[in-house]
Amino acid sequence: MKRKLIAAIGVAGMLVGVAACGSDKDSGGSTAGGSKNLTVWVMDGSAPEPWIKAVNKEFEAKHKGVKVDVKIQKWDGIQEKITTALSEDTPPDVIELGNTQTAGYAATGGLADLTEDKAKLGADGWNKGMLPSAELEGKTYAAPWWAANRVVVYDKKAFKDAGVTPPKTRDEWIAGLEKIKSTSKGKTQPIYLPGQSWYVLAGFIWDEGGDLAVKDGDKWKGTLSDAKSIEGMNFYKKLQSFSTAPKDKDEATPQQSTDVIPKGGVASWIGLGWEAGGAVDAIKKAGAKSDFGYFPIPGKTADKPGSVFFGGSNLAVAERSQNKDLAKEWLTLASGKDQMAKYAEATGGAALPNHDSAAFKAPAGTFAEAMGQAASVGKLTPITEGWANVETNPNPIKEYMTKVLKGEDAKSAATAADKNITERINKK
């Protein structure tokens, strides 16, 4: 997944930077004199340094002789590194995992079963959209930590010049893009939308009542060819018709936030918080000014926004941890409502905390506000260890999208993609 993992799961660049609290070579264990090291792996960009220091200070004050050793990891190559670490006798005690990765590690026996600890962990207050990523076959293997989703980023001047205001429904959205297209006379793309932004497509499919794949007895099957799923693709095709972005590339090829948007000529685009920040920085570096506004991806009706993919991370305890009880206590503190409220504030609302009641009160007109407005309709890709195989290149969902956008019949292209998805998702 590498870069895609950052874009779709890690959202690393959008959070406040973290200073390394230790090297990434050692895993855990005891120190001389009977004192213990509790080793925690977190990803680069996930935990603001003041926040993680405060958590550890509180924990160490309650557990004399225990030292929390936080080791910052890079997203690149992390899956292989975690797989290796979980198989060792002294793995890290607590590990941050991408929310689409957790089921795979749980299925292999690498994560401790936390089902009986749910009450202590405060599971009743967890965001219901984040919760499924921490579970597998009715058992809980992690605590949801944070999540993020995409919103529409728009150029305020381009919208004002065309007399367009942020839409509340899909129909209003299309009408606004039509108006921008008409008034700009080809000088401005109403929306930049690459042909293979499949996380965006997933939201449209969910809005129609379809899905990417569903459980079929003991197996899974791809469902892009379902009539409801095809309706989602049809809407994507309509939206993409307002863009000159390549039909056979995703949002990272070229990177929309730094290689496309700063060049101008784009009225709107769909992105994550780190992408919005990256675009602002790139425009500023070029000596220009940006004036972006933000709104949730519109839904079919005005009563709620469109569904969005919840990228994010969970915190889990290694099954082979030598300090499992302490690890669970650290997890309880770090992922609890009080600390999550402080976490949300420390990240400036760039990430949604696992407790809805801990959410950051984002200033009006910010990316964080728009992202938070869609939090109640966040969804996840199918929770199964085989889903990672579907995302492996060549991703059949991306290939399906390109075929449809280039004129192939949606039903036949979806049927072929479903066959591929079914084979991959059931592969252990």
Short mmCIF file of C-alpha atoms in Angstrom, two decimals:
data_model
loop_
_atom_site.label_atom_id
_atom_site.label_comp_id
_atom_site.label_asym_id
_atom_site.label_seq_id
_atom_site.Cartn_x
_atom_site.Cartn_y
_atom_site.Cartn_z
CA MET A 1 0.00 0.00 0.00
CA LYS A 2 2.86 2.37 0.82
CA ARG A 3 1.81 5.84 -0.39
CA LYS A 4 -1.80 4.78 -0.69
CA LEU A 5 -1.70 3.80 2.95
CA ILE A 6 -0.77 7.34 3.88
CA ALA A 7 -3.41 8.80 1.63
CA ALA A 8 -6.26 6.48 2.55
CA ILE A 9 -5.46 5.22 6.02
CA GLY A 10 -2.58 7.03 7.70
CA VAL A 11 -3.39 10.66 6.87
CA ALA A 12 0.04 11.15 8.37
CA GLY A 13 0.89 14.52 6.90
CA MET A 14 -2.25 16.23 8.15
CA LEU A 15 -1.50 15.77 11.83
CA VAL A 16 0.86 17.65 14.07
CA GLY A 17 4.41 16.34 13.82
CA VAL A 18 5.82 13.94 16.38
CA ALA A 19 9.35 13.99 17.70
CA ALA A 20 10.87 10.53 17.96
CA CYS A 21 10.66 9.24 21.50
CA GLY A 22 13.06 6.40 20.86
CA SER A 23 14.63 4.35 18.13
CA ASP A 24 12.61 1.76 16.22
CA LYS A 25 14.96 -1.14 16.73
CA ASP A 26 14.07 -2.62 20.10
CA SER A 27 10.73 -4.13 21.01
CA GLY A 28 10.27 -4.35 24.78
CA GLY A 29 11.02 -6.20 27.97
CA SER A 30 12.37 -5.48 31.44
CA THR A 31 15.15 -3.23 32.60
CA ALA A 32 17.62 -3.81 35.41
CA GLY A 33 16.32 -3.76 38.97
CA GLY A 34 12.92 -5.21 38.13
CA SER A 35 11.62 -2.07 36.44
CA LYS A 36 9.74 -2.56 33.20
CA ASN A 37 9.67 -0.93 29.80
CA LEU A 38 6.28 -0.76 28.13
CA THR A 39 6.94 -0.38 24.43
CA VAL A 40 4.45 1.46 22.24
CA TRP A 41 4.69 1.74 18.45
CA VAL A 42 2.92 4.69 16.86
CA MET A 43 3.10 5.90 13.30
CA ASP A 44 4.90 9.03 12.22
CA GLY A 45 2.43 11.91 12.39
CA SER A 46 -0.25 10.23 14.50
CA ALA A 47 0.49 11.37 18.06
CA PRO A 48 1.34 15.02 18.83
CA GLU A 49 4.41 15.05 21.08
CA PRO A 50 2.89 17.10 23.97
CA TRP A 51 -0.12 14.77 24.06
CA ILE A 52 1.82 11.50 24.07
CA LYS A 53 4.19 12.85 26.74
CA ALA A 54 1.22 13.81 28.93
CA VAL A 55 -0.33 10.35 28.54
CA ASN A 56 2.92 8.65 29.49
CA LYS A 57 3.52 10.96 32.44
CA GLU A 58 0.09 10.15 33.85
CA PHE A 59 0.57 6.44 33.26
CA GLU A 60 4.04 6.29 34.80
CA ALA A 61 2.82 8.20 37.87
CA LYS A 62 0.27 5.43 38.47
CA HIS A 63 2.78 2.64 37.81
CA LYS A 64 6.02 3.24 39.68
CA GLY A 65 9.02 1.59 38.05
CA VAL A 66 7.36 1.42 34.63
CA LYS A 67 8.81 3.40 31.75
CA VAL A 68 6.82 3.90 28.56
CA ASP A 69 9.09 3.75 25.53
CA VAL A 70 7.37 5.21 22.45
CA LYS A 71 8.94 4.29 19.13
CA ILE A 72 7.94 6.19 16.01
CA GLN A 73 7.43 4.06 12.89
CA LYS A 74 7.23 4.95 9.21
CA TRP A 75 4.27 3.86 7.08
CA ASP A 76 6.53 2.62 4.31
CA GLY A 77 7.02 -1.12 4.81
CA ILE A 78 5.15 -1.14 8.12
CA GLN A 79 2.97 -4.16 7.37
CA GLU A 80 5.95 -6.46 6.95
CA LYS A 81 7.62 -4.96 10.02
CA ILE A 82 4.56 -5.48 12.22
CA THR A 83 4.06 -9.02 10.94
CA THR A 84 7.62 -9.86 11.93
CA ALA A 85 7.36 -8.14 15.31
CA LEU A 86 4.15 -9.93 16.27
CA SER A 87 5.78 -13.31 15.64
CA GLU A 88 8.67 -12.62 18.02
CA ASP A 89 8.84 -13.50 21.74
CA THR A 90 9.21 -9.87 22.81
CA PRO A 91 7.05 -7.80 20.49
CA PRO A 92 6.06 -4.20 21.18
CA ASP A 93 3.30 -4.17 23.77
CA VAL A 94 0.95 -1.69 22.10
CA ILE A 95 0.84 -1.08 18.35
CA GLU A 96 -0.95 1.43 16.15
CA LEU A 97 -2.52 -0.32 13.16
CA GLY A 98 -4.26 1.05 10.09
CA ASN A 99 -7.96 0.36 10.46
CA THR A 100 -8.10 -1.79 7.32
CA GLN A 101 -5.14 -3.86 8.54
CA THR A 102 -6.43 -4.85 11.98
CA ALA A 103 -8.58 -7.79 10.88
CA GLY A 104 -5.64 -9.41 9.11
CA TYR A 105 -3.39 -9.30 12.17
CA ALA A 106 -6.23 -10.52 14.40
CA ALA A 107 -6.91 -13.48 12.10
CA THR A 108 -3.30 -14.66 12.35
CA GLY A 109 -3.39 -14.64 16.15
CA GLY A 110 -1.01 -11.72 16.55
CA LEU A 111 -3.34 -9.53 18.60
CA ALA A 112 -4.68 -10.02 22.11
CA ASP A 113 -8.42 -10.62 22.45
CA LEU A 114 -9.84 -7.56 24.23
CA THR A 115 -13.47 -8.65 24.24
CA GLU A 116 -13.65 -9.09 28.00
CA ASP A 117 -11.96 -5.71 28.48
CA LYS A 118 -14.49 -3.71 26.45
CA ALA A 119 -16.28 -2.21 29.46
CA LYS A 120 -13.00 -1.11 30.99
CA LEU A 121 -11.88 0.33 27.67
CA GLY A 122 -15.07 2.39 27.41
CA ALA A 123 -16.36 0.69 24.27
CA ASP A 124 -19.91 1.92 24.84
CA GLY A 125 -18.77 5.39 23.88
CA TRP A 126 -16.82 4.47 20.75
CA ASN A 127 -17.88 5.93 17.42
CA LYS A 128 -20.08 3.31 15.77
CA GLY A 129 -18.53 3.92 12.35
CA MET A 130 -15.02 3.19 13.66
CA LEU A 131 -15.92 0.17 15.81
CA PRO A 132 -16.20 -2.54 13.10
CA SER A 133 -12.54 -2.12 12.14
CA ALA A 134 -11.52 -3.22 15.64
CA GLU A 135 -13.58 -6.41 15.53
CA LEU A 136 -13.43 -9.79 13.84
CA GLU A 137 -16.03 -12.54 14.04
CA GLY A 138 -17.72 -11.01 17.08
CA LYS A 139 -14.56 -10.41 19.09
CA THR A 140 -12.71 -7.18 19.80
CA TYR A 141 -8.99 -7.00 19.04
CA ALA A 142 -8.26 -3.29 19.26
CA ALA A 143 -9.57 0.07 20.39
CA PRO A 144 -10.51 2.53 17.64
CA TRP A 145 -8.21 5.53 17.98
CA TRP A 146 -8.83 8.18 15.34
CA ALA A 147 -10.29 8.52 11.87
CA ALA A 148 -10.46 11.01 9.03
CA ASN A 149 -12.49 11.39 5.88
CA ARG A 150 -12.50 13.33 2.65
CA VAL A 151 -14.39 16.54 1.99
CA VAL A 152 -14.83 18.82 -1.02
CA VAL A 153 -12.25 21.61 -1.18
CA TYR A 154 -13.30 24.57 -3.32
CA ASP A 155 -11.83 27.80 -4.60
CA LYS A 156 -14.01 30.52 -3.12
CA LYS A 157 -13.35 32.95 -5.96
CA ALA A 158 -14.22 30.41 -8.66
CA PHE A 159 -17.51 29.62 -6.93
CA LYS A 160 -18.32 33.29 -6.34
CA ASP A 161 -17.57 34.23 -9.95
CA ALA A 162 -19.99 31.56 -11.13
CA GLY A 163 -22.63 32.47 -8.55
CA VAL A 164 -22.38 29.05 -6.90
CA THR A 165 -22.71 28.28 -3.20
CA PRO A 166 -21.75 25.05 -1.39
CA PRO A 167 -24.40 22.43 -2.25
CA LYS A 168 -26.40 20.30 0.16
CA THR A 169 -27.51 17.60 -2.29
CA ARG A 170 -26.07 15.73 -5.26
CA ASP A 171 -28.47 17.51 -7.63
CA GLU A 172 -27.34 20.91 -6.33
CA TRP A 173 -23.73 19.75 -6.68
CA ILE A 174 -24.16 18.82 -10.35
CA ALA A 175 -26.09 22.02 -11.08
CA GLY A 176 -23.28 24.08 -9.55
CA LEU A 177 -20.63 22.30 -11.60
CA GLU A 178 -22.71 22.90 -14.74
CA LYS A 179 -22.81 26.61 -13.92
CA ILE A 180 -19.05 26.80 -13.32
CA LYS A 181 -18.45 25.00 -16.62
CA SER A 182 -20.71 27.40 -18.46
CA THR A 183 -19.42 30.64 -16.94
CA SER A 184 -15.71 29.77 -17.07
CA LYS A 185 -15.97 28.78 -20.75
CA GLY A 186 -13.45 25.98 -20.43
CA LYS A 187 -10.85 27.95 -18.50
CA THR A 188 -11.59 26.23 -15.19
CA GLN A 189 -12.20 22.58 -14.33
CA PRO A 190 -15.40 22.55 -12.25
CA ILE A 191 -13.93 19.64 -10.31
CA TYR A 192 -10.67 17.71 -10.48
CA LEU A 193 -11.54 14.03 -10.09
CA PRO A 194 -9.16 11.30 -11.31
CA GLY A 195 -10.77 8.19 -12.75
CA GLN A 196 -9.51 5.83 -10.05
CA SER A 197 -10.38 7.61 -6.78
CA TRP A 198 -12.07 4.47 -5.54
CA TYR A 199 -12.53 5.61 -1.95
CA VAL A 200 -14.75 8.40 -3.31
CA LEU A 201 -16.64 5.86 -5.44
CA ALA A 202 -17.21 3.69 -2.37
CA GLY A 203 -19.17 6.51 -0.73
CA PHE A 204 -21.49 6.85 -3.72
CA ILE A 205 -22.04 3.09 -3.78
CA TRP A 206 -22.90 3.07 -0.06
CA ASP A 207 -25.32 5.96 -0.58
CA GLU A 208 -27.19 3.87 -3.13
CA GLY A 209 -27.42 0.94 -0.73
CA GLY A 210 -24.74 -1.12 -2.48
CA ASP A 211 -21.33 -2.32 -1.33
CA LEU A 212 -17.92 -3.35 -2.62
CA ALA A 213 -18.27 -6.91 -1.31
CA VAL A 214 -20.56 -8.82 1.06
CA LYS A 215 -20.45 -12.01 3.10
CA ASP A 216 -21.99 -14.96 1.29
CA GLY A 217 -22.18 -17.91 3.70
CA ASP A 218 -18.62 -18.66 4.81
CA LYS A 219 -17.16 -16.77 1.87
CA TRP A 220 -17.15 -13.23 0.50
CA LYS A 221 -18.18 -12.07 -2.95
CA GLY A 222 -17.67 -8.89 -4.93
CA THR A 223 -20.85 -6.87 -5.50
CA LEU A 224 -19.91 -4.11 -7.92
CA SER A 225 -22.31 -5.63 -10.45
CA ASP A 226 -25.26 -5.19 -8.08
CA ALA A 227 -27.73 -2.68 -9.54
CA LYS A 228 -27.33 -0.35 -6.54
CA SER A 229 -23.55 -0.42 -6.80
CA ILE A 230 -23.74 0.38 -10.51
CA GLU A 231 -25.88 3.42 -9.69
CA GLY A 232 -23.02 4.63 -7.51
CA MET A 233 -20.61 4.20 -10.43
CA ASN A 234 -23.00 6.02 -12.74
CA PHE A 235 -22.97 9.03 -10.45
CA TYR A 236 -19.18 8.93 -10.27
CA LYS A 237 -19.08 8.92 -14.07
CA LYS A 238 -21.37 11.96 -14.21
CA LEU A 239 -19.21 13.81 -11.69
CA GLN A 240 -15.99 12.85 -13.45
CA SER A 241 -17.31 14.21 -16.74
CA PHE A 242 -16.68 17.70 -15.37
CA SER A 243 -12.99 16.92 -14.92
CA THR A 244 -10.07 16.66 -17.32
CA ALA A 245 -8.14 14.46 -14.87
CA PRO A 246 -6.80 11.19 -16.30
CA LYS A 247 -9.30 8.35 -16.28
CA ASP A 248 -6.64 5.71 -15.62
CA LYS A 249 -4.92 7.32 -12.59
CA ASP A 250 -5.72 7.93 -8.95
CA GLU A 251 -5.42 11.06 -6.81
CA ALA A 252 -1.73 10.42 -6.11
CA THR A 253 -0.68 10.10 -9.77
CA PRO A 254 -0.02 12.96 -10.14
CA GLN A 255 -0.42 14.04 -6.53
CA GLN A 256 -3.46 16.28 -6.75
CA SER A 257 -2.64 18.45 -3.75
CA THR A 258 0.89 19.44 -4.74
CA ASP A 259 1.21 18.76 -8.48
CA VAL A 260 -2.22 19.78 -9.80
CA ILE A 261 -4.13 22.19 -7.57
CA PRO A 262 -1.29 24.73 -7.11
CA LYS A 263 -1.17 25.25 -10.89
CA GLY A 264 -4.64 26.78 -10.78
CA GLY A 265 -7.62 26.31 -13.05
CA VAL A 266 -9.47 23.99 -10.64
CA ALA A 267 -12.67 25.13 -8.94
CA SER A 268 -12.99 22.13 -6.58
CA TRP A 269 -11.57 18.75 -5.66
CA ILE A 270 -12.06 16.00 -3.07
CA GLY A 271 -9.32 15.37 -0.54
CA LEU A 272 -8.09 14.61 2.95
CA GLY A 273 -6.91 17.18 5.48
CA TRP A 274 -3.23 16.60 4.82
CA GLU A 275 -3.89 17.14 1.11
CA ALA A 276 -5.68 20.43 1.74
CA GLY A 277 -2.78 21.56 3.92
CA GLY A 278 -0.29 20.43 1.30
CA ALA A 279 -2.03 22.44 -1.38
CA VAL A 280 -2.05 25.58 0.77
CA ASP A 281 1.66 25.16 1.51
CA ALA A 282 2.55 24.53 -2.15
CA ILE A 283 0.62 27.60 -3.31
CA LYS A 284 2.28 29.74 -0.66
CA LYS A 285 5.71 28.40 -1.63
CA ALA A 286 5.02 29.44 -5.21
CA GLY A 287 4.42 32.99 -4.02
CA ALA A 288 0.67 32.95 -4.50
CA LYS A 289 -2.31 32.98 -2.18
CA SER A 290 -5.08 30.44 -1.68
CA ASP A 291 -8.60 30.96 -0.44
CA PHE A 292 -10.24 27.58 0.02
CA GLY A 293 -13.61 26.70 1.44
CA TYR A 294 -14.77 23.25 2.50
CA PHE A 295 -18.03 21.30 2.49
CA PRO A 296 -18.99 17.66 3.10
CA ILE A 297 -19.53 15.46 0.06
CA PRO A 298 -23.24 16.06 -0.61
CA GLY A 299 -25.76 13.30 -0.08
CA LYS A 300 -28.77 12.32 -2.16
CA THR A 301 -30.96 14.42 0.13
CA ALA A 302 -30.20 17.47 2.26
CA ASP A 303 -30.84 15.76 5.60
CA LYS A 304 -27.39 14.14 5.71
CA PRO A 305 -24.06 14.30 3.87
CA GLY A 306 -22.87 11.63 1.47
CA SER A 307 -21.24 8.52 2.89
CA VAL A 308 -17.47 8.62 3.23
CA PHE A 309 -14.67 6.14 3.81
CA PHE A 310 -13.28 6.36 7.34
CA GLY A 311 -9.51 6.11 7.10
CA GLY A 312 -7.75 5.92 10.43
CA SER A 313 -5.94 3.89 13.05
CA ASN A 314 -6.59 1.50 15.92
CA LEU A 315 -4.51 0.68 19.00
CA ALA A 316 -3.96 -3.01 19.76
CA VAL A 317 -2.09 -5.14 22.28
CA ALA A 318 0.28 -7.81 20.98
CA GLU A 319 -0.77 -11.34 21.93
CA ARG A 320 2.85 -12.19 22.87
CA SER A 321 3.34 -9.03 24.92
CA GLN A 322 5.33 -9.72 28.10
CA ASN A 323 3.38 -6.93 29.83
CA LYS A 324 -0.14 -7.58 28.64
CA ASP A 325 -1.99 -6.24 31.68
CA LEU A 326 0.04 -3.04 31.71
CA ALA A 327 -0.45 -2.70 27.96
CA LYS A 328 -4.22 -2.92 28.38
CA GLU A 329 -4.09 -0.24 31.07
CA TRP A 330 -2.06 2.08 28.86
CA LEU A 331 -4.52 1.44 26.04
CA THR A 332 -7.43 2.24 28.35
CA LEU A 333 -5.86 5.56 29.32
CA ALA A 334 -4.71 6.63 25.85
CA SER A 335 -7.97 5.75 24.10
CA GLY A 336 -10.28 6.93 26.89
CA LYS A 337 -12.69 9.83 26.49
CA ASP A 338 -10.66 12.30 28.57
CA GLN A 339 -7.40 11.77 26.73
CA MET A 340 -9.16 11.59 23.37
CA ALA A 341 -10.70 15.01 23.99
CA LYS A 342 -7.18 16.33 24.59
CA TYR A 343 -5.99 14.46 21.50
CA ALA A 344 -8.66 16.08 19.33
CA GLU A 345 -7.66 19.50 20.63
CA ALA A 346 -3.93 18.76 20.14
CA THR A 347 -4.52 17.85 16.48
CA GLY A 348 -6.68 20.91 15.92
CA GLY A 349 -9.57 18.78 14.73
CA ALA A 350 -7.48 17.19 11.98
CA ALA A 351 -8.54 13.77 13.26
CA LEU A 352 -11.85 12.53 14.62
CA PRO A 353 -11.46 10.92 18.07
CA ASN A 354 -12.94 7.51 18.85
CA HIS A 355 -15.48 9.09 21.23
CA ASP A 356 -18.02 11.39 19.56
CA SER A 357 -18.32 13.34 22.80
CA ALA A 358 -14.57 14.08 22.66
CA ALA A 359 -14.72 15.76 19.26
CA PHE A 360 -12.93 19.06 18.74
CA LYS A 361 -15.19 22.11 18.35
CA ALA A 362 -13.83 23.17 14.98
CA PRO A 363 -14.02 26.83 13.93
CA ALA A 364 -16.63 27.61 11.28
CA GLY A 365 -15.48 27.33 7.70
CA THR A 366 -12.55 25.00 8.39
CA PHE A 367 -11.69 21.63 6.92
CA ALA A 368 -12.16 20.11 10.38
CA GLU A 369 -15.72 21.41 10.57
CA ALA A 370 -16.65 19.92 7.20
CA MET A 371 -14.98 16.61 8.10
CA GLY A 372 -16.81 16.44 11.41
CA GLN A 373 -20.16 17.04 9.73
CA ALA A 374 -19.73 13.76 7.85
CA ALA A 375 -18.51 11.74 10.84
CA SER A 376 -21.93 10.19 11.41
CA VAL A 377 -21.95 8.63 7.93
CA GLY A 378 -18.42 7.25 7.91
CA LYS A 379 -18.06 3.67 6.71
CA LEU A 380 -15.34 1.06 6.24
CA THR A 381 -14.28 -1.39 3.57
CA PRO A 382 -15.26 -5.04 4.24
CA ILE A 383 -13.85 -6.25 7.55
CA THR A 384 -11.97 -9.40 6.61
CA GLU A 385 -8.34 -10.41 6.43
CA GLY A 386 -8.63 -10.91 2.67
CA TRP A 387 -9.51 -7.31 1.91
CA ALA A 388 -5.84 -6.33 1.74
CA ASN A 389 -5.53 -8.64 -1.29
CA VAL A 390 -8.19 -6.59 -3.08
CA GLU A 391 -6.25 -3.36 -2.61
CA THR A 392 -3.04 -4.91 -3.93
CA ASN A 393 -2.11 -3.62 -7.39
CA PRO A 394 -3.55 -4.04 -9.90
CA ASN A 395 -6.61 -3.07 -7.87
CA PRO A 396 -9.68 -4.52 -9.67
CA ILE A 397 -11.89 -1.66 -8.45
CA LYS A 398 -9.62 0.89 -10.09
CA GLU A 399 -9.48 -1.09 -13.32
CA TYR A 400 -13.28 -1.37 -13.36
CA MET A 401 -13.66 2.40 -12.92
CA THR A 402 -11.34 3.18 -15.81
CA LYS A 403 -13.17 0.76 -18.11
CA VAL A 404 -16.53 2.36 -17.39
CA LEU A 405 -15.20 5.90 -17.74
CA LYS A 406 -13.73 4.96 -21.13
CA GLY A 407 -17.06 3.70 -22.37
CA GLU A 408 -17.25 0.00 -21.49
CA ASP A 409 -20.61 -1.35 -20.30
CA ALA A 410 -20.77 -0.98 -16.52
CA LYS A 411 -22.50 -4.31 -15.91
CA SER A 412 -20.00 -6.40 -17.86
CA ALA A 413 -17.00 -4.52 -16.42
CA ALA A 414 -18.39 -4.89 -12.90
CA THR A 415 -19.04 -8.61 -13.36
CA ALA A 416 -15.41 -9.14 -14.38
CA ALA A 417 -14.21 -7.07 -11.42
CA ASP A 418 -16.44 -9.01 -9.02
CA LYS A 419 -14.87 -12.28 -10.13
CA ASN A 420 -11.42 -10.88 -9.38
CA ILE A 421 -12.52 -9.41 -6.04
CA THR A 422 -14.13 -12.69 -4.99
CA GLU A 423 -10.94 -14.63 -5.75
CA ARG A 424 -8.74 -12.16 -3.91
CA ILE A 425 -10.88 -11.52 -0.84
CA ASN A 426 -11.22 -15.25 -0.06
CA LYS A 427 -7.50 -15.83 -0.38
CA LYS A 428 -5.85 -16.34 3.01
#
